[in-house]
Amino acid sequence: MAKLFQEFKLKNLHLKNRIVMAPMCMYSAGADALLTPWHYAHYLARATGGAGAILLEATAVSPEGRITEADLGLYADEQIPRFRKLTAAIREQGAAVGIQLAHAGRKSRTRGKIIAPSPLAFPTLKTPEAMSETEIERIVDAFGEAAKKAHLSGFDFLEIHAAHGYLINQFLSPLTNQRQDEYGKDRTLFLRRILEAVRKNWPEEKALWVRVSAEEFHPEGLRPEALGRILKNLPIDLVDVSSGGVTGERVDAHPGYQIPFSEKIREISGLPTAAGGLITEARQAEAVLEEEKADLIYFGRELLRNPHFPLYAAKELGVEVPWPKQYIRAKI
Ligand SMILES: Cc1cc2nc3c(=O)[nH]c(=O)nc-3n(C[C@H](O)[C@H](O)[C@H](O)COP(=O)(O)O)c2cc1C
């Protein structure tokens, strides 16, 4: 059977195929950073469309960690019930469901002060305040608390957003972390402390993913080799490989351009990876898996265009997959 439609197991995470819906901000949260009817329609459509895993968009662990005032949050108990309802509905459609926990740091466009490891502004945005030790503790705790809430919300897996120039990436990158303290001497310390706090509140048997920008497209920025070595020693189960977003650089993106980063990280860290970026066809995805350059493939914009992409992909690769019974009469 085509690899794209083979099962994938990671701890007690069980995917029916290797297709992951990439995390994508919808900027559609209601008051108090709550899920709205838009989110139910959006995520359930991709679950009925046959994706193996639905990964919810960047969801802030604290109010100032939102990218915009319309981002989702998971920092108050009142936010849990709506997530519970959504996770149950997604699972009922046969997909596993995860959430990406994030803090925007200097890339936040919210009102009020914004924070970062160093007081360096992202082009066109406000200058952030350098985080005090107390603030670092607060955010580490916020990730831990959000992990607890994610478990209570019924998520099957958790992803920590350490990519795209957001707060954790700002600590990891030499381009944005100019601190003189221990968080500057060891740029991985902030992420390691967050993972420690998350692991205390996220059951050991549940999978923990980290998304990284494996390539910062800057001569002094991080590269896949360095990141692979960092990731090798972290208490995580899978690396979701992306790139860019740290300095506002222009990137020559083309189909599959991030796959070599995944290959490198997979080889150096020894961890399974999810890879993607401008992958729009079943055969492209299948080739990446066949060549063992990644274990899972994420699809972003293609799934926005076509929620039923997995059903078409199965047909193209000659695999028989069940259709939702309500749609059987439309089966291709
Ligand atoms: C509308 C939109 C919102 C996105 N929001 C997020 C996000 O919340 N977190 C994240 O890590 N990446 C985000 N991304 C990046 C996607 O997860 C994905 O990596 C990127 O779109 C490349 O994959 P694609 O070519 O299949 O779309 C977003 C992309 C789009 C198009």
XYZ file of C-alpha atoms in Angstrom, residues 35-191:
157
model
C -13.285 29.099 19.545
C -16.146 30.234 17.287
C -18.486 28.368 14.885
C -15.949 29.092 12.123
C -13.409 26.817 13.806
C -15.866 23.922 14.110
C -16.787 24.117 10.413
C -13.159 24.567 9.334
C -11.557 21.752 11.330
C -14.415 19.263 10.980
C -14.413 19.665 7.205
C -10.762 18.537 7.056
C -11.477 15.649 9.451
C -14.365 14.400 7.285
C -12.080 14.989 4.290
C -9.852 12.160 5.524
C -6.734 13.742 7.068
C -5.039 11.446 9.590
C -4.278 14.278 12.011
C -5.771 17.709 12.507
C -3.332 20.115 14.139
C -5.060 23.213 15.487
C -3.580 26.612 14.803
C -1.127 28.550 16.999
C -2.964 29.002 20.303
C -1.545 31.427 22.824
C -0.524 30.431 26.334
C -1.062 34.001 27.623
C -2.985 37.047 26.352
C 0.075 39.041 25.229
C 1.341 35.870 23.519
C -1.347 36.159 20.834
C -0.213 37.365 17.414
C -3.440 39.376 17.090
C -6.480 40.027 19.275
C -8.332 37.473 17.108
C -6.053 34.530 18.019
C -7.152 31.520 20.031
C -5.989 31.180 23.622
C -5.691 28.335 26.098
C -4.917 30.193 29.315
C -8.281 30.215 31.118
C -10.440 27.347 32.350
C -13.424 28.876 30.530
C -11.668 28.106 27.228
C -11.600 24.336 27.861
C -15.263 23.299 27.214
C -15.330 24.508 23.598
C -12.042 22.737 22.852
C -13.461 19.554 24.432
C -16.444 19.704 22.139
C -14.237 20.197 19.082
C -11.738 17.439 19.914
C -14.566 14.921 20.446
C -16.201 15.869 17.130
C -12.914 15.576 15.205
C -12.139 12.173 16.712
C -15.617 10.970 15.811
C -14.624 11.523 12.159
C -11.629 9.205 12.579
C -8.858 11.809 12.814
C -6.445 12.398 15.680
C -6.356 15.958 16.986
C -3.513 18.098 18.306
C -2.983 21.713 19.257
C -0.055 24.039 18.686
C 0.816 26.023 21.819
C 2.523 29.328 21.124
C 3.721 32.687 22.350
C 4.308 35.403 19.748
C 6.940 37.377 21.710
C 8.137 40.323 19.627
C 5.845 39.381 16.745
C 2.705 40.136 18.769
C 0.477 42.871 17.346
C -1.724 42.960 20.448
C -2.339 46.170 22.403
C -0.017 46.976 25.327
C 3.550 45.944 25.959
C 5.126 43.047 24.138
C 8.032 40.916 25.340
C 11.083 39.159 23.903
C 14.497 37.891 25.014
C 16.116 41.169 23.864
C 14.688 44.623 23.045
C 15.026 44.181 19.277
C 12.016 44.990 17.091
C 10.786 42.826 14.225
C 10.604 45.033 11.096
C 7.479 47.286 11.182
C 6.419 46.073 14.670
C 6.714 47.561 18.194
C 9.952 47.300 20.152
C 9.555 44.571 22.782
C 10.702 44.772 26.403
C 13.479 42.357 27.355
C 12.033 39.675 29.623
C 13.011 39.684 33.293
C 13.700 36.372 35.066
C 10.259 36.658 36.672
C 8.680 37.032 33.269
C 10.570 34.026 31.962
C 9.202 31.999 34.910
C 5.688 33.246 34.145
C 5.844 32.114 30.523
C 7.434 28.748 31.362
C 4.562 28.185 33.829
C 2.030 29.372 31.230
C 3.184 26.666 28.792
C 2.932 24.074 31.580
C -0.584 25.233 32.522
C -1.699 25.290 28.890
C -0.445 21.698 28.482
C -2.637 20.668 31.420
C -5.622 22.411 29.814
C -4.842 20.758 26.473
C -4.969 17.348 28.169
C -8.272 18.258 29.858
C -9.555 19.430 26.474
C -9.019 15.951 25.042
C -6.148 16.573 22.622
C -4.307 13.465 21.417
C -1.001 15.241 20.815
C 0.629 18.551 21.562
C 2.931 20.719 19.491
C 5.146 23.423 20.948
C 5.630 26.254 18.451
C 9.359 26.961 18.405
C 9.399 28.155 14.765
C 8.702 31.189 12.552
C 10.440 33.750 14.735
C 7.961 33.543 17.608
C 9.049 33.707 21.248
C 10.788 30.335 21.651
C 12.522 30.788 18.282
C 13.586 34.269 19.461
C 15.401 32.617 22.378
C 16.936 29.899 20.180
C 18.242 32.205 17.462
C 21.498 34.160 17.742
C 19.793 36.812 15.598
C 17.254 37.722 18.282
C 18.783 36.575 21.572
C 21.511 38.904 22.804
C 21.062 38.214 26.503
C 24.083 38.074 28.766
C 22.475 35.805 31.378
C 22.138 32.010 31.370
C 19.313 32.256 28.763
C 21.761 33.951 26.406
C 24.752 31.731 27.189
C 22.570 28.678 26.533
C 19.954 29.651 23.954
C 18.224 26.285 24.307
C 17.528 26.778 28.035
C 14.158 28.533 27.580
C 12.838 25.726 25.348
